[in-house]
XYZ file of C-alpha atoms in Angstrom:
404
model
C -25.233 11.039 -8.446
C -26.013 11.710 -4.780
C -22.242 11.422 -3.203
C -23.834 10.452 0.422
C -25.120 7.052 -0.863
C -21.558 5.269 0.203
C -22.164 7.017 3.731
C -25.216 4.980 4.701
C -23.447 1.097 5.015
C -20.897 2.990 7.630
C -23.256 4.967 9.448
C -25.535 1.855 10.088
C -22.644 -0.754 11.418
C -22.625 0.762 14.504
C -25.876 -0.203 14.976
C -25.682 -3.461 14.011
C -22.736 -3.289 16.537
C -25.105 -2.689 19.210
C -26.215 -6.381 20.155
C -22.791 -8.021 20.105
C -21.443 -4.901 22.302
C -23.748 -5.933 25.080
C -21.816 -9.276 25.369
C -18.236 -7.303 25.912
C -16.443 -8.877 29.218
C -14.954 -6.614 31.750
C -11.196 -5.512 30.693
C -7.825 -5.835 32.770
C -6.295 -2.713 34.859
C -5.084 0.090 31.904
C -1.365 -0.411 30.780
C 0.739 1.127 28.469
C 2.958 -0.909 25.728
C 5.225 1.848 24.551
C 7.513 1.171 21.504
C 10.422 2.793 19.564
C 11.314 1.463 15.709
C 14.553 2.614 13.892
C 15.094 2.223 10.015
C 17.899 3.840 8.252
C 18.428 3.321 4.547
C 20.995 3.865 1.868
C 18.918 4.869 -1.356
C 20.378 5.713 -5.514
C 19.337 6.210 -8.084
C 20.621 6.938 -11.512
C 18.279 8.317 -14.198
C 18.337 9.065 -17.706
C 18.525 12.765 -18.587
C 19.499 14.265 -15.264
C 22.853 15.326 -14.464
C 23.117 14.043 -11.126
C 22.590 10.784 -9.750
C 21.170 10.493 -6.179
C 22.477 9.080 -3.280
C 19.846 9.263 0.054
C 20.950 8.806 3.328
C 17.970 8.757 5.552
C 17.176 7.524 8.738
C 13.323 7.459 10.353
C 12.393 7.072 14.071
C 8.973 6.713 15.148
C 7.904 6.215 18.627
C 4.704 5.767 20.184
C 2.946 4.000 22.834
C -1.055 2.339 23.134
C -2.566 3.254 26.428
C -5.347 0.595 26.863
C -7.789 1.961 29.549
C -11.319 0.422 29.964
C -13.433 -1.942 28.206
C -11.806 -2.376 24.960
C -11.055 1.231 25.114
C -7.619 2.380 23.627
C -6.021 5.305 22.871
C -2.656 4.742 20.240
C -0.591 8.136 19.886
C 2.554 7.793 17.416
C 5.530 10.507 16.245
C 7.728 10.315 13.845
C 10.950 12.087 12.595
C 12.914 11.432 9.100
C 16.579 12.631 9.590
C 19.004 13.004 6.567
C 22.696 12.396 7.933
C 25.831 12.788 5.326
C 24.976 15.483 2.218
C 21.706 15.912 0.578
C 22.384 14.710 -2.882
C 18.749 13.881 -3.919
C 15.660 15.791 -4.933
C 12.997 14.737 -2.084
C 10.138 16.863 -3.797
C 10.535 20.115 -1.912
C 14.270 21.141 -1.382
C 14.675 22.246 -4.871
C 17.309 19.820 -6.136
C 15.650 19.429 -9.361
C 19.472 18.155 -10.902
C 18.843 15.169 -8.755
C 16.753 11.848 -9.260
C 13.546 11.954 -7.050
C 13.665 10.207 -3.332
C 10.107 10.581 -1.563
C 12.183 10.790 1.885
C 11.538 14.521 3.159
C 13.133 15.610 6.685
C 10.525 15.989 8.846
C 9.069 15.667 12.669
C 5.524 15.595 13.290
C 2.614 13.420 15.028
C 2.092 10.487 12.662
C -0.723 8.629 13.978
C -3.135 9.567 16.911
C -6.380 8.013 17.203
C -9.194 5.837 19.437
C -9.591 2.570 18.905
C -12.479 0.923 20.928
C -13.070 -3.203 20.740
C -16.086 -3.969 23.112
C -15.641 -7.763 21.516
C -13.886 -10.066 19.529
C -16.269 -9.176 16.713
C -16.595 -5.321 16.633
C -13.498 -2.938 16.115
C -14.116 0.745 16.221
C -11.033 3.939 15.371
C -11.647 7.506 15.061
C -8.494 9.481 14.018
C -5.571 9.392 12.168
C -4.171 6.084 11.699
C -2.382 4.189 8.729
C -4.439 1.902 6.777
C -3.744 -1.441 4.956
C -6.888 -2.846 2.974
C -6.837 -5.742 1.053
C -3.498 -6.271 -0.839
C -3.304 -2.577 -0.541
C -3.899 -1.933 -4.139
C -5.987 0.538 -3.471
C -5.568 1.732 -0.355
C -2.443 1.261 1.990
C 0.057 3.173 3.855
C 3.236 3.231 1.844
C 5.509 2.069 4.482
C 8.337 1.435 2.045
C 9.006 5.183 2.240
C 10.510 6.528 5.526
C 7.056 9.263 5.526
C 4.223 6.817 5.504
C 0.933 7.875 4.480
C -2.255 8.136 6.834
C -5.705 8.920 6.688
C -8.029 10.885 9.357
C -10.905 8.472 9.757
C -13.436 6.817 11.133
C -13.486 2.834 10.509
C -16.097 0.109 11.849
C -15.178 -3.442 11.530
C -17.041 -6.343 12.084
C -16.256 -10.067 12.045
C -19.967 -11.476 12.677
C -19.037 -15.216 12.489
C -15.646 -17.171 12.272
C -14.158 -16.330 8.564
C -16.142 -13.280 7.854
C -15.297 -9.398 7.913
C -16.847 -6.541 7.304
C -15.000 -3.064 7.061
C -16.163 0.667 6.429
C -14.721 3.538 6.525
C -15.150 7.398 5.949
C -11.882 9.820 5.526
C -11.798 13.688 4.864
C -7.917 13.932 4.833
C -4.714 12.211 3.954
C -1.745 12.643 4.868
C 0.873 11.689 2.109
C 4.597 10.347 1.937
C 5.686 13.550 0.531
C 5.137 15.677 3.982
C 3.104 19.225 4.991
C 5.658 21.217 3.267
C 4.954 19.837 -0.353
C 1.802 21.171 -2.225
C 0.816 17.799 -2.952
C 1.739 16.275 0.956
C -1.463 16.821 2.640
C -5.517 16.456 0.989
C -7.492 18.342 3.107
C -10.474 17.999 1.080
C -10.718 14.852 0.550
C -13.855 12.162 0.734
C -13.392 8.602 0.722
C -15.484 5.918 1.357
C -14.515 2.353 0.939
C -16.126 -0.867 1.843
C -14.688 -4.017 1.863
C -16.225 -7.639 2.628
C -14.232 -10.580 2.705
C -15.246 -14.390 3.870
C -12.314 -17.796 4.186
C -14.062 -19.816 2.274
C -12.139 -23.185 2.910
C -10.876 -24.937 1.313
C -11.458 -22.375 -2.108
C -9.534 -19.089 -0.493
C -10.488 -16.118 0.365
C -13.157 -14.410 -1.402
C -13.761 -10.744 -1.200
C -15.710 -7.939 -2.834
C -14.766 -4.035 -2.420
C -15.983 -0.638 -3.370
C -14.081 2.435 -3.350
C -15.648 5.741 -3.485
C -12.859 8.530 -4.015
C -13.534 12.583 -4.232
C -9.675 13.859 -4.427
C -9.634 17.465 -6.411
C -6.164 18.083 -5.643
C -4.731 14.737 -7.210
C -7.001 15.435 -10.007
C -9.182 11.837 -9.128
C -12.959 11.548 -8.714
C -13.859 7.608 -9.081
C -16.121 4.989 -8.033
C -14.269 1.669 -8.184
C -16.627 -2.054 -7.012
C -14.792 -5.045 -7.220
C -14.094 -8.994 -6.091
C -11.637 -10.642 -5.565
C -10.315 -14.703 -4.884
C -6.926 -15.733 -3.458
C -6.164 -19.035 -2.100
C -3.718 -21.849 -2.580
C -4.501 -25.602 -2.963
C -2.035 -28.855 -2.628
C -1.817 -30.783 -5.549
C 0.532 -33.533 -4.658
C 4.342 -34.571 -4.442
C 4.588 -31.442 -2.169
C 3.369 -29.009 -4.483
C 0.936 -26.665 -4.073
C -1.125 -24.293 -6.655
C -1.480 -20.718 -5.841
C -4.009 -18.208 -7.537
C -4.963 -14.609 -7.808
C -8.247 -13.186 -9.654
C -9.360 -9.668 -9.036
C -11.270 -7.949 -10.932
C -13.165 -4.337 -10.806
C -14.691 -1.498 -12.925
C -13.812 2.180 -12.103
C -16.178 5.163 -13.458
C -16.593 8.497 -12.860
C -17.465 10.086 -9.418
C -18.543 12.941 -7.432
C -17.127 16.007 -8.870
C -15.103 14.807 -11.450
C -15.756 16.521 -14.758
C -14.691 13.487 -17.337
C -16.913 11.044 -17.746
C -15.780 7.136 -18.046
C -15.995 3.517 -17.625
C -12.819 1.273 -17.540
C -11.524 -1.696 -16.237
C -9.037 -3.843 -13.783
C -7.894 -7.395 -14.139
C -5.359 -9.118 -12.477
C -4.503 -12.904 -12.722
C -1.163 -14.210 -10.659
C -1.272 -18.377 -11.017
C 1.644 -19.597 -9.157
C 3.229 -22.856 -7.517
C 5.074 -23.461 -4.700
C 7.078 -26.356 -3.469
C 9.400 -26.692 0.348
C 10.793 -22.774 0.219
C 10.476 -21.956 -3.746
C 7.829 -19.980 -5.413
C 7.276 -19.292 -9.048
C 4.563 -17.052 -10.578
C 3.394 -15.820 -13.750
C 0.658 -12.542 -13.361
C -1.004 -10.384 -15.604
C -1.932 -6.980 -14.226
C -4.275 -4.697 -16.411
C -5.425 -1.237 -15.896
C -6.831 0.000 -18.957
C -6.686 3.869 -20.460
C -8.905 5.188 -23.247
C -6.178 7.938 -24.219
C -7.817 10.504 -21.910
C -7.953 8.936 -18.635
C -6.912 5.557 -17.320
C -7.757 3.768 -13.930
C -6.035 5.568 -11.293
C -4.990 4.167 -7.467
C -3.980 6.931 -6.080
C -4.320 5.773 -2.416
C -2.195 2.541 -3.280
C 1.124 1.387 -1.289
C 2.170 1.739 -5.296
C 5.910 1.290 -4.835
C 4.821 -3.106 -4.596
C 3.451 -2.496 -7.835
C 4.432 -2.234 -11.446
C 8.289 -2.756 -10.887
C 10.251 -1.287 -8.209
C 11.637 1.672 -10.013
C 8.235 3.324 -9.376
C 8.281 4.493 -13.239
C 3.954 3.898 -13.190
C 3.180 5.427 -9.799
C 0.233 7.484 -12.692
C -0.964 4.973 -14.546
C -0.973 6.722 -18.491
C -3.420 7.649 -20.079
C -3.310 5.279 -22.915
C -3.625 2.156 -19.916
C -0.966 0.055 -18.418
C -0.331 -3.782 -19.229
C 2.353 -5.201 -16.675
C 3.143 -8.721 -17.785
C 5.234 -10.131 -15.422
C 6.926 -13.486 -13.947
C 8.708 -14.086 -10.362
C 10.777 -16.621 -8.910
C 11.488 -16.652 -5.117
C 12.849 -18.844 -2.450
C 12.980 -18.939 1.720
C 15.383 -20.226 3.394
C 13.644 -22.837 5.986
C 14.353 -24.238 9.182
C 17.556 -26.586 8.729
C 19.469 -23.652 7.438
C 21.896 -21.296 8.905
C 19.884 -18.662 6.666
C 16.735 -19.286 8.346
C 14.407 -16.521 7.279
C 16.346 -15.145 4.268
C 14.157 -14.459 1.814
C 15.274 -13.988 -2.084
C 12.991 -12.960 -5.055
C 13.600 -11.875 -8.658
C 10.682 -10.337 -11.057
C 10.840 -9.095 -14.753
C 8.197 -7.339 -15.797
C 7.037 -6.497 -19.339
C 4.814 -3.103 -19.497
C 2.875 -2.221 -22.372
C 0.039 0.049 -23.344
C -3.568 -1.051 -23.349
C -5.440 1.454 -25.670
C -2.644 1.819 -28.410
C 0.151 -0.666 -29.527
C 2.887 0.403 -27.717
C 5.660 -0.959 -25.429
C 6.416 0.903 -22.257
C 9.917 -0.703 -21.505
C 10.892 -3.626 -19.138
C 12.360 -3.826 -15.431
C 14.415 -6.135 -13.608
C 13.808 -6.468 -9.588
C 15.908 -7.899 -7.410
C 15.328 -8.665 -3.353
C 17.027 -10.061 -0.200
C 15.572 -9.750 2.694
C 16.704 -11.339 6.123
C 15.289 -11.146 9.811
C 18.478 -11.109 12.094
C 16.291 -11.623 14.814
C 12.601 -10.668 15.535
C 13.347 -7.084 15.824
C 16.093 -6.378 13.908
C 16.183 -6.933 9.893
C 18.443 -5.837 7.181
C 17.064 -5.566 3.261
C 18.979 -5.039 -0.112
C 16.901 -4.526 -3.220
C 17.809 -3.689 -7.041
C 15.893 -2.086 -9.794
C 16.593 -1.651 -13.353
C 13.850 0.136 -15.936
C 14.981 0.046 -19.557
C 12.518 2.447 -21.533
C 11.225 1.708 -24.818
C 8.581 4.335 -25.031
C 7.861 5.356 -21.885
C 9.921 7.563 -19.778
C 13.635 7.250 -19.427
C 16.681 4.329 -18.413
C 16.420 4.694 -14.580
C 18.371 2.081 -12.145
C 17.788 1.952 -7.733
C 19.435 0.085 -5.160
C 18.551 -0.132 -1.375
C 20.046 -0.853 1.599
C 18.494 -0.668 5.144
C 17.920 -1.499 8.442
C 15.583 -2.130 10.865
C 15.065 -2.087 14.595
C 12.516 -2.223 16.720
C 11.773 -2.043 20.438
């Protein structure tokens, strides 16, 4: 298969860029919107079969600023530093605490996103560098910002909204940068080559409708796949103050570039749901199936707000994952003195797809509330009981953040 075919969408956007550019109106004087956002957190964990249980005391600063200069022209420059006040009673992949449950919170200081971002007009978006990335519902590419190390990719990404409910987005990376920092062997994929395409229309009053390929070359995490897929999400009243949600994706991921296993496997996921004043309620079926050799893989995934919060699937086996799961959640509206809180609770039932086997079950537990705009606080639970699949394993969170 000739690996350059994905290139040839991305390298002719630009082009069809061209026109619309022509229209761009004349920008303001350049100004500079620096910011500065805080988050500590209070992580632990206690796991089956290690001595030790963790307990992570990590705080992350980041601070950058966007200089916008001329004609759309912008230039966004961001560092970032992970601290680890109090004692270092956790394994963070690369301080050798192997006694210790696994937190993906290395210390570190380094340049976290630096890149060009160029908008001629309200239709055409252009970025060349490193940047963090967020498509789709980020199940198969996103940046991970629930660790304090966020992942980014050095890129180059065209997007283009040609009329009112339509997008179009392409992009081409040869590196990532992953939550686990330079120092770890696995932190940084130098040789990497992605391609992904994404298209995605609001088609009222259905949802949103979307179709996606992903082209991934990734020799060092051991994944060379082609995944094409669509999507539909929407919601739709049906009476009394009710409203019907729904999620359908579906995709096929095969074999790719220089992989040498050859295969052909599938993804489903369908979430139903229904939501009345500040309550939610949903039932979803998440499938990624496994032959007993390989299984879909999303490497590139923000995979922590996936397959229970005790991040026991972050590889999906070989033999496939079924996550069967249900989730109940309220908001706190307007008239209440706990306007914004936000409270969910999701069991999820994990099971094997090639082979009859149960994985185990996890119980996940949330509260989040926005003091203000800029300031938030978050407490979250997880419990994993194993059946058959790795070990007992129970996390709780608390954080904070600020941002100016």
């Amino acid at each position: 298969m000739d690996n350059r075919l994905p290139l040839i969408p991305l390298a002719l956007l630009p082009l069809i860029a061209m026109p619309v550019a022509a229209q761009a109106q004349e920008s303001s004087a350049p100004s500079i919107d620096p910011y500065v956002e805080l988050r500590y957190r209070v992580e632990l964990v206690d796991q089956a079969g290690l001595p030790e249980t963790a307990a992570a005391s990590t705080l992350r600063l980041r601070a950058g600023a966007r200089l916008d200069a001329w004609k759309g022209l912008s230039l966004h420059v961001e560092g970032e530093t992970v601290a680890r006040p109090g004692p270092e009673w956790f394994n963070d992949t690369v301080n050798g605490k192997t006694s210790y449950p696994v937190v993906a919170d290395p210390g570190l200081v380094h340049l976290n996103q630096a890149y060009v971002h160029w908008r001629p007009d309200a239709a055409i978006e252009l970025s060349v560098g490193r940047r963090n990335v967020n498509l789709g519902n980020q199940r198969w590419i996103g940046s991970v910002d629930w660790r304090q190390n966020d992942q980014t990719l050095d890129l180059a990404r065209v997007t283009l909204r040609p009329r009112a409910g339509l997008t179009l987005d392409a992009l081409h990376s040869w590196r990532v940068d992953r939550v686990f920092g330079p120092d770890s062997p696995q932190g940084v994929v130098r040789d990497a080559r992605i391609h992904a395409a994404q298209i995605s229309y609001q088609a009222k009053p259905v949802g949103e409708l979307s179709a996606y390929g992903y082209w991934l070359d990734l020799p060092l995490l051991g994944t060379q796949s082609r995944t094409l897929g669509a999507r539909i999400s929407g919601a739709r009243p049906v009476g009394s103050g009710f409203s019907l949600t729904y999620v359908v994706d579906y995709a096929r991921q095969t074999d790719w570039g220089r992989g040498p296993v050859r295969f052909d496997l599938g993804y489903l996921l369908v979430e139903p749901g229904i939501a009345r004043g500040g309550w939610t309620a949903k039932a979803g079926l998440e499938r990624l199936d496994g032959n007993g050799v390989v299984a879909v893989q999303t490497p590139l995934a923000t995979l922590h707000a996936f397959n229970g919060w005790a991040d026991k699937f972050l590889t999906t086996p070989a033999t496939g994952l079924r996550d069967l799961y249900g989730e109940l959640g309220y908001r706190f509206g307007a008239g209440s003195p706990l306007k914004g809180l936000a409270l969910r609770a999701i069991y999820h039932d994990f099971r094997a797809t090639a082979i009859d086997r149960r994985y185990g079950g996890e119980l996940d537990l949330l509260g989040h509330y926005p003091i203000r705009p800029d300031l938030s606080v978050t407490a979250k639970f997880a419990r994993y009981r194993a059946d058959r699949f790795a070990t007992d394993t129970t996390k709780a969170w608390f954080s904070v953040q600020l941002g100016f």
